[in-house]
XYZ file of C-alpha atoms in Angstrom:
490
model
C -10.575 2.730 -22.083
C -13.243 3.945 -19.665
C -10.604 4.615 -17.000
C -8.850 6.999 -19.351
C -12.060 8.740 -20.385
C -12.887 9.372 -16.729
C -9.377 10.623 -16.107
C -9.505 13.027 -19.041
C -12.886 14.397 -17.970
C -11.788 14.801 -14.346
C -8.580 16.510 -15.421
C -10.317 18.899 -17.805
C -12.960 19.846 -15.237
C -10.302 20.351 -12.575
C -8.234 22.585 -14.818
C -11.274 24.622 -15.833
C -12.461 25.007 -12.245
C -9.173 25.978 -10.605
C -8.791 29.448 -12.180
C -12.497 30.097 -11.583
C -12.148 29.226 -7.897
C -8.969 31.292 -7.525
C -10.555 34.323 -9.187
C -13.539 34.223 -6.802
C -12.004 33.262 -3.446
C -8.307 34.159 -3.912
C -5.172 32.339 -2.827
C -6.120 32.489 0.866
C -9.549 30.984 0.218
C -8.073 28.334 -2.042
C -5.555 27.538 0.671
C -8.337 27.182 3.254
C -10.260 24.866 0.926
C -7.131 22.735 0.463
C -6.454 22.671 4.211
C -9.931 21.447 5.189
C -9.963 18.943 2.334
C -6.678 17.524 3.609
C -8.064 17.168 7.127
C -11.173 15.372 5.855
C -8.983 12.990 3.849
C -7.808 11.505 7.147
C -11.364 10.373 7.840
C -10.514 7.542 5.500
C -8.528 5.941 8.319
C -11.791 5.052 10.058
C -12.828 2.951 7.083
C -10.239 0.410 8.292
C -9.251 -0.580 4.787
C -12.429 -2.563 4.199
C -12.736 -1.160 0.676
C -9.409 -2.717 -0.300
C -10.487 -5.982 1.320
C -13.590 -6.039 -0.885
C -11.408 -5.793 -3.985
C -9.352 -8.677 -2.653
C -12.033 -11.093 -1.458
C -14.775 -10.562 -4.034
C -12.245 -11.165 -6.822
C -10.694 -14.070 -4.938
C -14.028 -15.774 -4.218
C -15.224 -15.181 -7.771
C -12.095 -17.002 -8.892
C -13.061 -19.848 -6.549
C -16.702 -19.670 -7.730
C -17.936 -19.257 -4.143
C -21.142 -17.178 -4.404
C -21.959 -17.509 -0.696
C -18.637 -15.973 0.291
C -19.132 -13.133 -2.196
C -22.527 -12.239 -0.681
C -21.150 -12.458 2.830
C -18.218 -10.226 1.982
C -20.428 -7.562 0.422
C -23.094 -7.465 3.154
C -20.577 -7.443 5.979
C -18.579 -4.654 4.351
C -21.690 -2.556 3.771
C -22.828 -2.777 7.398
C -19.329 -1.905 8.614
C -19.258 1.181 6.410
C -22.734 2.298 7.465
C -21.495 2.269 11.058
C -18.376 4.204 10.033
C -20.531 6.797 8.255
C -22.479 7.465 11.457
C -19.236 7.893 13.388
C -17.893 10.340 10.785
C -20.956 12.567 11.024
C -20.691 12.738 14.817
C -16.938 13.314 14.614
C -17.301 16.189 12.153
C -19.498 18.171 14.525
C -17.303 17.339 17.521
C -13.920 18.407 16.146
C -14.876 21.309 13.875
C -14.549 24.035 16.506
C -11.349 22.757 18.214
C -9.578 22.338 14.869
C -10.654 25.798 13.747
C -8.981 27.162 16.856
C -5.831 25.093 16.295
C -5.334 26.527 12.810
C -6.417 30.032 13.924
C -9.390 29.986 11.554
C -12.969 31.158 11.892
C -16.498 30.060 11.049
C -15.745 29.168 7.428
C -13.327 26.456 8.553
C -15.920 24.953 10.898
C -18.710 24.953 8.300
C -16.437 23.471 5.647
C -15.338 20.676 7.962
C -18.920 19.748 8.901
C -20.243 19.777 5.329
C -17.285 17.922 3.850
C -17.337 15.492 6.773
C -20.961 14.553 6.096
C -20.118 14.189 2.407
C -17.304 11.824 3.384
C -19.803 9.795 5.417
C -22.097 9.439 2.402
C -19.122 8.253 0.381
C -18.681 5.232 2.688
C -21.503 3.062 1.298
C -20.744 4.411 -2.177
C -17.194 3.102 -1.786
C -18.466 -0.422 -1.039
C -20.635 -0.394 -4.154
C -17.855 0.965 -6.355
C -15.256 -1.484 -5.004
C -17.592 -4.405 -5.657
C -18.260 -3.254 -9.209
C -14.538 -2.890 -9.874
C -13.731 -6.250 -8.278
C -16.110 -7.737 -10.858
C -14.143 -5.739 -13.451
C -17.225 -3.622 -14.218
C -14.957 -0.637 -14.739
C -17.112 0.997 -17.392
C -20.218 1.064 -15.190
C -18.345 2.462 -12.187
C -16.570 5.016 -14.347
C -19.797 6.244 -15.930
C -21.188 7.030 -12.484
C -18.027 8.841 -11.403
C -17.949 10.824 -14.646
C -21.552 11.983 -14.340
C -21.039 13.008 -10.711
C -17.843 14.878 -11.566
C -19.606 16.862 -14.282
C -22.563 17.695 -12.027
C -20.189 18.691 -9.230
C -18.150 20.921 -11.519
C -21.243 22.663 -12.857
C -22.572 23.125 -9.325
C -19.352 24.658 -8.036
C -19.186 27.027 -10.997
C -22.813 28.050 -10.520
C -22.472 28.984 -6.850
C -19.237 30.898 -7.481
C -20.639 32.926 -10.369
C -23.736 33.578 -8.257
C -21.495 35.288 -5.705
C -21.388 32.582 -3.041
C -18.161 31.502 -1.361
C -16.662 28.539 0.497
C -19.712 27.294 2.491
C -21.789 27.059 -0.692
C -18.974 25.144 -2.396
C -19.002 22.637 0.456
C -22.780 22.381 0.114
C -22.378 21.381 -3.528
C -19.957 18.617 -2.527
C -22.450 17.371 0.068
C -25.420 17.285 -2.304
C -23.505 15.584 -5.114
C -22.216 12.949 -2.681
C -25.824 12.059 -1.911
C -26.615 11.844 -5.624
C -23.566 9.627 -6.132
C -24.769 7.162 -3.499
C -28.207 6.867 -5.091
C -26.870 6.422 -8.647
C -24.133 3.988 -7.588
C -26.722 1.768 -5.872
C -28.912 1.805 -8.974
C -25.994 0.823 -11.248
C -24.898 -1.834 -8.773
C -28.323 -3.494 -8.830
C -28.152 -3.640 -12.631
C -24.685 -5.187 -12.942
C -24.426 -7.304 -9.784
C -27.852 -8.919 -9.534
C -26.419 -12.068 -7.974
C -25.008 -10.139 -4.990
C -27.506 -9.483 -2.211
C -27.419 -7.130 0.762
C -28.861 -8.369 4.023
C -28.303 -9.063 7.689
C -28.318 -12.857 7.418
C -25.244 -12.862 5.170
C -23.144 -11.101 7.814
C -20.865 -13.380 9.795
C -18.056 -13.107 12.309
C -15.795 -14.959 9.882
C -16.338 -12.310 7.206
C -15.762 -9.514 9.719
C -12.476 -11.119 10.731
C -11.332 -11.662 7.149
C -12.225 -8.124 6.088
C -10.625 -6.507 9.112
C -7.562 -8.759 9.161
C -6.844 -7.751 5.588
C -8.302 -4.298 6.050
C -6.313 -3.299 9.127
C -3.075 -3.344 7.189
C -4.859 -1.759 4.245
C -6.026 0.978 6.640
C -2.487 1.455 7.883
C -1.380 1.607 4.260
C -4.146 4.068 3.441
C -3.139 6.184 6.410
C 0.478 6.083 5.339
C -0.475 7.153 1.816
C -2.542 10.008 3.236
C 0.362 11.070 5.410
C 2.654 10.825 2.420
C 0.516 12.956 0.098
C -1.591 15.164 2.413
C 0.656 16.127 5.322
C 2.358 18.880 3.319
C -0.798 20.996 3.149
C -1.369 20.742 6.887
C 2.250 21.690 7.643
C 2.087 24.645 5.254
C -1.247 25.761 6.717
C 0.153 25.647 10.251
C 3.770 26.777 9.820
C 3.634 29.046 6.755
C 0.369 30.665 5.559
C -2.861 30.054 3.662
C -1.608 32.164 0.746
C 1.500 30.004 0.402
C -0.728 26.941 0.724
C -2.834 28.284 -2.133
C 0.271 28.592 -4.316
C 1.436 25.122 -3.343
C -2.007 23.653 -4.030
C -1.838 24.823 -7.635
C 1.422 22.887 -8.083
C -0.099 19.961 -6.206
C -3.018 19.883 -8.643
C -0.631 18.930 -11.439
C 1.040 16.314 -9.250
C -2.325 14.878 -8.199
C -3.156 14.413 -11.861
C 0.241 12.742 -12.274
C -0.783 10.222 -9.593
C -4.273 9.848 -11.026
C -2.907 8.922 -14.439
C -0.752 6.226 -12.885
C -3.585 4.999 -10.653
C -5.841 4.687 -13.702
C -3.340 2.253 -15.183
C -2.990 0.236 -11.974
C -6.688 -0.080 -11.083
C -7.082 -2.930 -13.522
C -4.007 -4.662 -12.066
C -5.187 -5.150 -8.470
C -8.152 -7.460 -9.178
C -6.180 -9.238 -11.909
C -3.328 -10.043 -9.519
C -5.885 -11.245 -6.942
C -7.575 -13.420 -9.560
C -4.250 -14.956 -10.644
C -3.361 -15.519 -6.997
C -6.661 -17.342 -6.496
C -5.788 -19.567 -9.450
C -2.217 -20.058 -8.191
C -0.780 -18.854 -11.514
C 2.640 -17.536 -10.443
C 4.142 -17.426 -13.928
C 1.391 -15.238 -15.373
C 1.602 -12.944 -12.342
C 5.348 -12.441 -12.826
C 4.988 -11.771 -16.547
C 2.180 -9.286 -15.917
C 4.259 -7.550 -13.250
C 7.354 -7.120 -15.430
C 5.489 -5.749 -18.426
C 3.342 -3.477 -16.255
C 6.436 -2.154 -14.483
C 8.079 -1.178 -17.743
C 4.923 0.519 -19.020
C 4.535 2.376 -15.715
C 8.115 3.620 -15.902
C 7.688 4.724 -19.522
C 4.478 6.596 -18.729
C 5.682 8.240 -15.503
C 8.928 9.330 -17.167
C 7.010 10.886 -20.045
C 4.764 12.828 -17.673
C 7.804 14.042 -15.741
C 9.401 15.211 -18.979
C 6.352 17.280 -19.916
C 6.080 18.755 -16.416
C 9.739 19.757 -16.416
C 9.560 21.399 -19.832
C 6.049 22.816 -19.959
C 4.952 23.044 -16.312
C 5.916 26.653 -15.501
C 4.645 27.955 -18.834
C 1.380 26.082 -18.412
C 0.825 27.452 -14.899
C 1.398 31.023 -16.067
C -1.140 30.649 -18.869
C -3.534 28.686 -16.668
C -3.839 30.750 -13.474
C -1.752 33.823 -14.306
C 1.220 35.375 -12.580
C 1.946 35.325 -8.865
C 2.721 31.611 -8.576
C 6.395 31.740 -9.544
C 7.530 30.722 -6.056
C 5.946 27.327 -6.674
C 7.917 26.503 -9.831
C 10.928 24.969 -8.013
C 8.494 22.797 -6.043
C 7.047 21.427 -9.278
C 10.515 20.671 -10.674
C 11.720 18.851 -7.559
C 8.590 16.791 -7.056
C 8.212 15.923 -10.746
C 11.491 14.005 -10.636
C 10.537 12.353 -7.343
C 7.146 11.346 -8.742
C 8.794 9.901 -11.835
C 10.705 7.508 -9.595
C 7.837 6.849 -7.202
C 5.068 6.309 -9.734
C 7.221 3.860 -11.676
C 6.455 1.447 -8.828
C 2.678 1.340 -9.309
C 2.863 -2.249 -10.558
C 4.827 -3.258 -7.445
C 2.161 -1.814 -5.161
C -0.611 -3.445 -7.201
C 1.064 -6.864 -7.007
C 1.591 -6.706 -3.251
C -1.973 -5.482 -2.674
C -3.421 -8.074 -5.034
C -1.500 -10.871 -3.305
C -2.658 -9.703 0.118
C 0.821 -8.567 1.182
C -0.440 -5.358 2.710
C 1.835 -5.501 5.737
C 5.149 -4.855 4.025
C 3.593 -2.284 1.706
C 2.137 -0.451 4.707
C 5.432 -0.572 6.603
C 7.422 0.854 3.696
C 4.867 3.566 2.950
C 4.511 4.573 6.594
C 8.284 4.749 7.042
C 8.543 6.964 3.976
C 5.680 9.160 5.194
C 7.112 9.519 8.709
C 10.532 10.555 7.423
C 8.883 12.949 4.956
C 6.958 14.677 7.746
C 10.044 15.113 9.912
C 12.163 16.410 7.039
C 9.412 18.738 5.802
C 8.898 20.313 9.223
C 12.664 20.755 9.607
C 13.192 22.182 6.111
C 10.003 24.307 6.079
C 11.208 26.418 8.999
C 14.490 27.102 7.194
C 13.739 27.067 3.471
C 9.994 27.654 3.272
C 8.054 26.119 0.403
C 11.106 24.598 -1.295
C 11.957 22.894 1.993
C 8.560 21.178 1.945
C 9.336 19.850 -1.534
C 12.733 18.466 -0.544
C 11.236 16.930 2.574
C 8.844 14.945 0.380
C 11.267 14.185 -2.452
C 14.232 12.719 -0.570
C 12.365 9.827 1.138
C 10.430 9.121 -2.058
C 13.645 8.756 -4.035
C 15.167 6.431 -1.435
C 12.162 4.198 -0.755
C 10.649 4.041 -4.234
C 13.935 4.110 -6.079
C 15.768 1.489 -4.012
C 13.939 -0.103 -1.085
C 10.736 -1.098 -2.908
C 12.519 -2.579 -5.959
C 14.861 -4.565 -3.704
C 11.974 -6.081 -1.766
C 9.751 -6.852 -4.740
C 12.582 -8.578 -6.615
C 13.312 -10.765 -3.632
C 9.617 -11.543 -3.146
C 8.949 -12.773 -6.686
C 12.404 -14.271 -7.143
C 13.960 -12.185 -9.920
C 17.286 -10.390 -10.241
C 17.293 -6.815 -8.926
C 19.816 -5.666 -11.530
C 17.895 -7.358 -14.328
C 14.587 -5.863 -13.160
C 16.051 -2.382 -12.810
C 17.693 -2.467 -16.220
C 14.811 -4.167 -18.026
C 11.955 -2.121 -16.541
C 13.115 1.128 -14.914
C 16.500 2.424 -16.008
C 15.694 2.798 -19.703
C 12.764 5.238 -19.370
C 14.589 7.302 -16.732
C 17.739 7.573 -18.839
C 15.707 8.474 -21.917
C 13.899 11.256 -20.046
C 17.136 12.752 -18.732
C 18.635 12.544 -22.217
C 15.713 14.383 -23.817
C 15.892 17.045 -21.094
C 19.581 17.472 -21.774
C 19.073 17.843 -25.522
C 16.233 20.342 -25.086
C 18.209 22.449 -22.618
C 21.084 22.718 -25.084
C 18.790 24.842 -27.246
C 17.505 26.865 -24.303
C 14.922 26.299 -21.573
C 11.325 26.449 -22.881
C 9.865 27.561 -19.548
C 8.586 30.847 -21.006
C 6.009 30.483 -23.769
C 4.089 33.113 -25.686
C 0.670 31.462 -25.625
C -1.394 28.306 -25.617
C -0.625 27.452 -29.242
C 3.128 27.503 -28.651
C 2.772 25.494 -25.431
C 0.541 22.841 -26.999
C 2.789 22.584 -30.046
C 5.829 22.066 -27.836
C 4.050 19.374 -25.807
C 2.961 17.554 -28.965
C 6.467 17.596 -30.429
C 8.142 16.503 -27.190
C 5.482 13.887 -26.461
C 5.670 12.428 -29.962
C 9.472 12.330 -29.885
C 9.512 10.673 -26.476
C 6.822 8.175 -27.460
C 8.612 7.247 -30.680
C 11.958 6.831 -28.912
C 10.323 4.747 -26.169
C 8.632 2.530 -28.735
C 11.821 1.960 -30.715
C 14.362 1.718 -27.883
C 12.541 0.398 -24.816
C 9.888 -2.081 -25.954
C 10.478 -5.631 -27.125
C 8.695 -7.187 -30.100
C 5.770 -8.533 -28.076
C 5.281 -5.213 -26.250
C 5.286 -3.298 -29.535
C 2.546 -5.539 -30.899
C 0.621 -5.160 -27.634
C 0.875 -1.359 -27.688
C -0.249 -1.150 -31.320
C -3.188 -3.507 -30.749
C -4.295 -1.676 -27.611
C -4.015 1.680 -29.363
C -6.065 0.388 -32.293
C -8.664 -0.974 -29.885
C -8.911 2.369 -28.078
C -9.330 4.223 -31.377
C -12.015 1.768 -32.462
C -13.903 2.148 -29.176
C -13.596 5.931 -29.331
């Protein structure tokens, strides 16, 4: 429940902020903000995947009831990330000027990179604390912190923009709120994880090896994911223009929220798969995987349906006219994301079982092909070429390669898995699209009331059809009970 509350708050704040930012700094400024943010995202490679290793080993050792190993894992990870934070601060100052020259940008680029780089450094120890809380399944506590910080950050960004300040002040807000996040996260951690201690004596070579051996592949995976979802902005910023990047970033905001919704569902799966692995419970792991896969496919297909039908109309009402060139990008990538995000349970199972290597290899291969295709297509077809460069590898790897591997790994039939978990939601989505288009495309809407009404009708129809046609008896009972529980908690 708390994951969804955080997601809703983050989404609402993001949607409220975007038109404010665009109205104050324009498409070029928004493009520059997106470009620097994408560069800073690659700082995550220096974290060497230790955050993912914490999720793995704290959950695993809790399952084994080994308190000494839990303390050693936490302390070792924290010291590693403190060292990484120092490196990131030095790196930010060192590369800011050369990168500004590479992208033909001025002082704003350099200042943004330094400020956001320091903020990224502060996020390193925060990440250790958050990962440990989540590995203990303290999702509510971690989510409360993230929600409070998001609200403060949104208010701060709005304040500096309405006060007449521009990009450097926005970066300053990110820096200050990152410091606040670290302080609050430590305070919450001490409340909920009193048995875990931070110190030098708990650090050991064995823990360093275990964290890095798992983390190296997690880092490669993290790098591949960054390449897969961040390279497009860098290519657009270098080959096309900041204005086009600003347009693309608006479309990307919707797609980022698509991913965030799916990630919110899978966050609870990673530690659960690790826990079941620690107990050696293969049967429960397989059952959890199959049901989670179907739910992921149902959810991702529903989001795709809404994006296809309401996306262009929403963008026009949200940020105004002038973004029409990005509509085809949203259509192409919505379908690709429907296929790709249906595999969130597969990624969670492999990560939870410590099978980072194959996951990293597949993701990196997809990212590498995406980069090559995007560069090739961008020079010939512009923004739409970027979209096709990302979509084609995603369809191939997530639609075929990943399902083939995961079925072989857990020992189930590929055809049975595809038909039981994936094909139904995809076919239903295409069918609803076909029926709607018979009566005319609803891309143009008169106002927010019409748009919201259409989304409610389509969403209700899709949800009802999914419930009746796609779920078995047990899943129907599970959905109803979970929905009732969420309503009760709300």
